[in-house]
PDB file of C-alpha atoms in Angstrom:
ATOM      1  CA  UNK H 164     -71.443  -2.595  22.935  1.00  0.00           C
ATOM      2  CA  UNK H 165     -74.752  -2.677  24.176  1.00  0.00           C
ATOM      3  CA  UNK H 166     -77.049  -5.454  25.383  1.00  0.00           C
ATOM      4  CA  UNK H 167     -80.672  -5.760  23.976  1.00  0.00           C
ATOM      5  CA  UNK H 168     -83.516  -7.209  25.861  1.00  0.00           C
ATOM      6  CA  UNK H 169     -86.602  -7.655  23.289  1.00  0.00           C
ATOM      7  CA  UNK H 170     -89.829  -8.788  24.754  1.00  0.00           C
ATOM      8  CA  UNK H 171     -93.247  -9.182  23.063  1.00  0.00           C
ATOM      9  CA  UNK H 172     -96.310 -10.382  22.889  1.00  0.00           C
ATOM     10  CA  UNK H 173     -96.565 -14.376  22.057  1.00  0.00           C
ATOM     11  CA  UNK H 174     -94.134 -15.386  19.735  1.00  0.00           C
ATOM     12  CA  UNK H 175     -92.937 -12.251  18.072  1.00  0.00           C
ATOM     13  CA  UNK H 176     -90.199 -11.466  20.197  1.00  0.00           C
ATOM     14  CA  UNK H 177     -88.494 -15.279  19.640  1.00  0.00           C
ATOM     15  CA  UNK H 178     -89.332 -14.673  15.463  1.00  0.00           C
ATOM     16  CA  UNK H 179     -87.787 -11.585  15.292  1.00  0.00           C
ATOM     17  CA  UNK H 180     -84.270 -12.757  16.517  1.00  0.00           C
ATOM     18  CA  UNK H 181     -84.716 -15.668  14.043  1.00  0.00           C
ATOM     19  CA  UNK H 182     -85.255 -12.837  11.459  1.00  0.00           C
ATOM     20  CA  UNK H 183     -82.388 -10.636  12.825  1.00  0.00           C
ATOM     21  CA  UNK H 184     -79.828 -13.791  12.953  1.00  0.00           C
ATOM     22  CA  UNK H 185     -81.267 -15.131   9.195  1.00  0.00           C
ATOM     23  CA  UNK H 186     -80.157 -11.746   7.737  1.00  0.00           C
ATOM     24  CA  UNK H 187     -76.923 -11.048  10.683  1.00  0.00           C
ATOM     25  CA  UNK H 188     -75.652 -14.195  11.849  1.00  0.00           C
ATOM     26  CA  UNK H 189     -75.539 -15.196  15.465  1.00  0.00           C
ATOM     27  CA  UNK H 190     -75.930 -12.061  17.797  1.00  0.00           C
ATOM     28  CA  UNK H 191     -74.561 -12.027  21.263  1.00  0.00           C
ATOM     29  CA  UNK H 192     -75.725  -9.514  23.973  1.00  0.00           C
ATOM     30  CA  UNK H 193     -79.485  -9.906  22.255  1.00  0.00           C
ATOM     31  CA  UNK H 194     -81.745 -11.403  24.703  1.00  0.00           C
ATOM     32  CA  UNK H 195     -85.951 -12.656  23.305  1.00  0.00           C
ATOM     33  CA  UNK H 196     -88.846 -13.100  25.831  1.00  0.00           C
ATOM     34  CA  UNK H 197     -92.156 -13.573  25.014  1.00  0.00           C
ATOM     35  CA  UNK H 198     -94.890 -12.828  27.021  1.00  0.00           C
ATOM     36  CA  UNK H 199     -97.792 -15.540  26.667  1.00  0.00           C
ATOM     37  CA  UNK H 200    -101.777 -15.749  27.284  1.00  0.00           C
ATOM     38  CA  UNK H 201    -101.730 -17.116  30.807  1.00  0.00           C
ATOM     39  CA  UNK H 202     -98.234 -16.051  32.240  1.00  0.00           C
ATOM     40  CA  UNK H 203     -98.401 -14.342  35.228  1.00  0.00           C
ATOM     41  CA  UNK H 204     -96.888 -10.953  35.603  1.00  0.00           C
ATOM     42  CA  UNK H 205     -94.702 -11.920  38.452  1.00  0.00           C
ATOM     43  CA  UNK H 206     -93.110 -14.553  36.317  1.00  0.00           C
ATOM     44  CA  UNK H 207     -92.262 -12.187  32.989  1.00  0.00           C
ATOM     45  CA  UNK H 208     -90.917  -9.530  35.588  1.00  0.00           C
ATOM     46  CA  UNK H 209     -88.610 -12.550  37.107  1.00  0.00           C
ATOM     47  CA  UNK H 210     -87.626 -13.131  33.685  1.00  0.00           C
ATOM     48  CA  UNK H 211     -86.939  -9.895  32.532  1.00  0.00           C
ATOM     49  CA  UNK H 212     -84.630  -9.154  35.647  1.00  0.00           C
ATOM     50  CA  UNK H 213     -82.852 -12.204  35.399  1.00  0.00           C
ATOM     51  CA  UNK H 214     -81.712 -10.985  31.724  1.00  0.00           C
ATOM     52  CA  UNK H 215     -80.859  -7.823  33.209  1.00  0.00           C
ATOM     53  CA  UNK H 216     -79.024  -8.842  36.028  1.00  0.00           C
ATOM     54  CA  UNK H 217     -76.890 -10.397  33.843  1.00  0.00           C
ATOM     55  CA  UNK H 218     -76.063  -7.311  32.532  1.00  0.00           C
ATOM     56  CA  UNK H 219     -75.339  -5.684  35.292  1.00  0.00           C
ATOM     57  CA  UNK H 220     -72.849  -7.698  36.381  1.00  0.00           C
ATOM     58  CA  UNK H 221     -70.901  -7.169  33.465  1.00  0.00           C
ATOM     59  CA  UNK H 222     -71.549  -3.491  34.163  1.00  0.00           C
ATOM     60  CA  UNK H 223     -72.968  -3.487  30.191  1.00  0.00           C
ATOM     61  CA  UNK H 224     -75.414  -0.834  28.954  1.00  0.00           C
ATOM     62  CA  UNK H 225     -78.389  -2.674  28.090  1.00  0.00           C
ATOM     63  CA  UNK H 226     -81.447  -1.436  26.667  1.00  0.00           C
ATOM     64  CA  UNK H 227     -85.406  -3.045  26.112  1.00  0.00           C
ATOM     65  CA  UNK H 228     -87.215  -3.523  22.684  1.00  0.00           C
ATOM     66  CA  UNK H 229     -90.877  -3.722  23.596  1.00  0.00           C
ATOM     67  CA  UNK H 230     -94.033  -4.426  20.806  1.00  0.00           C
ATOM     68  CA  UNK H 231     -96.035  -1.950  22.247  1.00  0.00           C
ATOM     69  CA  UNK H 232     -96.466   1.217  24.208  1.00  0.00           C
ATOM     70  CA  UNK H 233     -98.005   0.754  27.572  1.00  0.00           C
ATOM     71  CA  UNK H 234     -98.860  -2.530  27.122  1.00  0.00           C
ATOM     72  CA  UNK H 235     -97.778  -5.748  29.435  1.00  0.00           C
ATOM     73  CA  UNK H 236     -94.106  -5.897  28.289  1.00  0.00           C
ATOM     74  CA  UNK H 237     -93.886  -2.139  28.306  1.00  0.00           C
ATOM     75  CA  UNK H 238     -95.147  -1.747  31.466  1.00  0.00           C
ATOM     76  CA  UNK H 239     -93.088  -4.765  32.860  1.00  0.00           C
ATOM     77  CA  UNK H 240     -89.949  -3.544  31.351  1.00  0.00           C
ATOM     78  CA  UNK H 241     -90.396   0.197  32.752  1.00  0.00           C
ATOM     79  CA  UNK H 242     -90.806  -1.167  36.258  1.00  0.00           C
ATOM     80  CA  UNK H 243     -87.623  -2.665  36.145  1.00  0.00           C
ATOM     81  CA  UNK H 244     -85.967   0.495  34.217  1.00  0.00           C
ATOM     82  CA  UNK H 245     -87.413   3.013  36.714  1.00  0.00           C
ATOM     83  CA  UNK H 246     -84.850   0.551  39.123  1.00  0.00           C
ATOM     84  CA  UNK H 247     -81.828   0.046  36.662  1.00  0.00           C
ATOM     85  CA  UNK H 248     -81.795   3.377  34.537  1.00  0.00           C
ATOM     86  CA  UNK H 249     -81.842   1.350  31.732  1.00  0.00           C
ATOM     87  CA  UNK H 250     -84.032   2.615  28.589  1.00  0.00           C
ATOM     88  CA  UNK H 251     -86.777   1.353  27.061  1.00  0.00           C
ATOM     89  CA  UNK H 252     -88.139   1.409  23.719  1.00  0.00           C
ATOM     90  CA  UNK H 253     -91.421   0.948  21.870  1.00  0.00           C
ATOM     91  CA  UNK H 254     -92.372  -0.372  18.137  1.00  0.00           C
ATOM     92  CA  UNK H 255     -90.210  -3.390  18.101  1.00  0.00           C
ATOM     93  CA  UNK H 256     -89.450  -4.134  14.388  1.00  0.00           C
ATOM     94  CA  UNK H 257     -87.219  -6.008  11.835  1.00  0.00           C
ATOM     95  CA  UNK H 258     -85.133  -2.702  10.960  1.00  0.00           C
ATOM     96  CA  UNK H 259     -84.683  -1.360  14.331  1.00  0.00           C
ATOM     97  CA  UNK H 260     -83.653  -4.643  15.212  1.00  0.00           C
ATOM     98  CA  UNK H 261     -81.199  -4.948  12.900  1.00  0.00           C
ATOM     99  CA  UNK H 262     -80.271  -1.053  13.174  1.00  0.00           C
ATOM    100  CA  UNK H 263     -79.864  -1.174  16.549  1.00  0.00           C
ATOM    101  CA  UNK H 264     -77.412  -4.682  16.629  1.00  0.00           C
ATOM    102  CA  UNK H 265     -75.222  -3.858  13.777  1.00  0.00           C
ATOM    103  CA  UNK H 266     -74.630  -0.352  14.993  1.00  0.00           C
ATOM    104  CA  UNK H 267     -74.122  -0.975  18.566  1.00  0.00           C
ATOM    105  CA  UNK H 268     -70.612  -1.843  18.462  1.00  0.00           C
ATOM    106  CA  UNK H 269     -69.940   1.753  17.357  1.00  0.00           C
ATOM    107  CA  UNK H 270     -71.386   2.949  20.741  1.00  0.00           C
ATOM    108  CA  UNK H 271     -69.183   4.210  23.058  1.00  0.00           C
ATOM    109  CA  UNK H 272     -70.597   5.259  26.138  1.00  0.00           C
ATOM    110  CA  UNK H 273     -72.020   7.962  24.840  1.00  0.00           C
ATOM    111  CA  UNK H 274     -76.015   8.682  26.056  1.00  0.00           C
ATOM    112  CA  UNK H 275     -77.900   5.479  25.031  1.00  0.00           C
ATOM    113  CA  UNK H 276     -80.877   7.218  24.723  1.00  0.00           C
ATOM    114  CA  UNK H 277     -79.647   9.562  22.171  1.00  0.00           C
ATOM    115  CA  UNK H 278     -78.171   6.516  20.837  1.00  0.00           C
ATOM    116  CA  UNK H 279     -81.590   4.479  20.389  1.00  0.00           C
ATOM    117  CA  UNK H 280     -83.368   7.619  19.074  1.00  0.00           C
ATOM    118  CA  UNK H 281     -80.966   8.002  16.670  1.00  0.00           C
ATOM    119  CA  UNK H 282     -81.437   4.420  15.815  1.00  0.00           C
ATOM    120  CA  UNK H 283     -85.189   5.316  15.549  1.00  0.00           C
ATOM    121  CA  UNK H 284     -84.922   8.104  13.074  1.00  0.00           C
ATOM    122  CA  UNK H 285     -82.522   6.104  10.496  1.00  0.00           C
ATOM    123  CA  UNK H 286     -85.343   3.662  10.119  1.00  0.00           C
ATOM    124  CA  UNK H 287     -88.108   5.378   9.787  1.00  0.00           C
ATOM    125  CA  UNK H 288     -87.357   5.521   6.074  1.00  0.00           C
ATOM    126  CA  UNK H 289     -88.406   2.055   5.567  1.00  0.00           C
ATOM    127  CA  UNK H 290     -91.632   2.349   6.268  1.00  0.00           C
ATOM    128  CA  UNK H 291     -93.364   3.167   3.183  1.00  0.00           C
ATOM    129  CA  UNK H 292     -96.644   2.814   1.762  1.00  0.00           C
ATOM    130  CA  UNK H 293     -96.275   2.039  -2.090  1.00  0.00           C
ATOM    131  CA  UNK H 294     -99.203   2.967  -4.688  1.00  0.00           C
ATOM    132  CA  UNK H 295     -98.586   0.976  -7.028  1.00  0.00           C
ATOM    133  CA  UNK H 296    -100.511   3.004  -9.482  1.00  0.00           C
ATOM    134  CA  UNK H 297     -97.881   5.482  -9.516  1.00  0.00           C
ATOM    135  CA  UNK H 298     -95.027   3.478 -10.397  1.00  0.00           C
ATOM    136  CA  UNK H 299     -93.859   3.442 -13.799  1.00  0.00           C
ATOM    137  CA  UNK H 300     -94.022   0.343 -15.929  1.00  0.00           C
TER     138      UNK H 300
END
């Protein structure tokens, strides 16, 4: 089992796990923080650590979900990694979301970044762009 810290910007981050536990149920080990217009950087850093202290303590891989490369979150969230060893990822979505939590109890110890990419490439798939003038009727 791993632990999953998703932060974003605004509300995404809190509407995502709403989306994840609609479709799931209840997830524990899955932590949301937004990062609002007007919060200091100090502050979502404090947050952020508290989540991950938490993990630590139960000496329980954990991992971040960020929206977006290099961005405030991002860039929050690799601070902390580049302290904790702990990865982080980019492009937080619905299906890696839901990838990640429902597959996570198959994880066993093995590298969590192998893990998470592999996450990555099984959802790729379901991003598609549709023309509809090439389906048939």
């Amino acid at each position: 089992m791993i632990g999953v810290i998703l932060c974003t910007h605004s509300d995404l981050a809190d509407g995502l796990q709403h989306a994840v536990e609609m479709i799931a149920g209840k997830q524990e080990h899955f932590d949301s923080i937004c990062f609002y217009n007007g919060d200091s950087l100090e502050g979502l850093e404090k947050r952020l650590k508290a989540v991950a202290a938490v993990y630590e303590a139960k000496k329980m891989p954990y991992c971040f979900i960020v929206d977006l490369y290099a961005a405030t979150p991002f860039n929050t969230a690799l601070k902390i990694a580049l302290e904790s060893g702990a990865p982080v990822m980019s492009g937080a979505n619905l299906p890696l979301l839901l990838d990640l939590l429902l597959s996570r109890e198959a994880y066993e110890q093995q590298d969590l970044q192998e893990f998470l990419c592999s996450s990555m490439e099984r959802v790729q798939e379901s991003m598609q762009v549709i023309d509809p003038n090439q389906l048939s009727a």
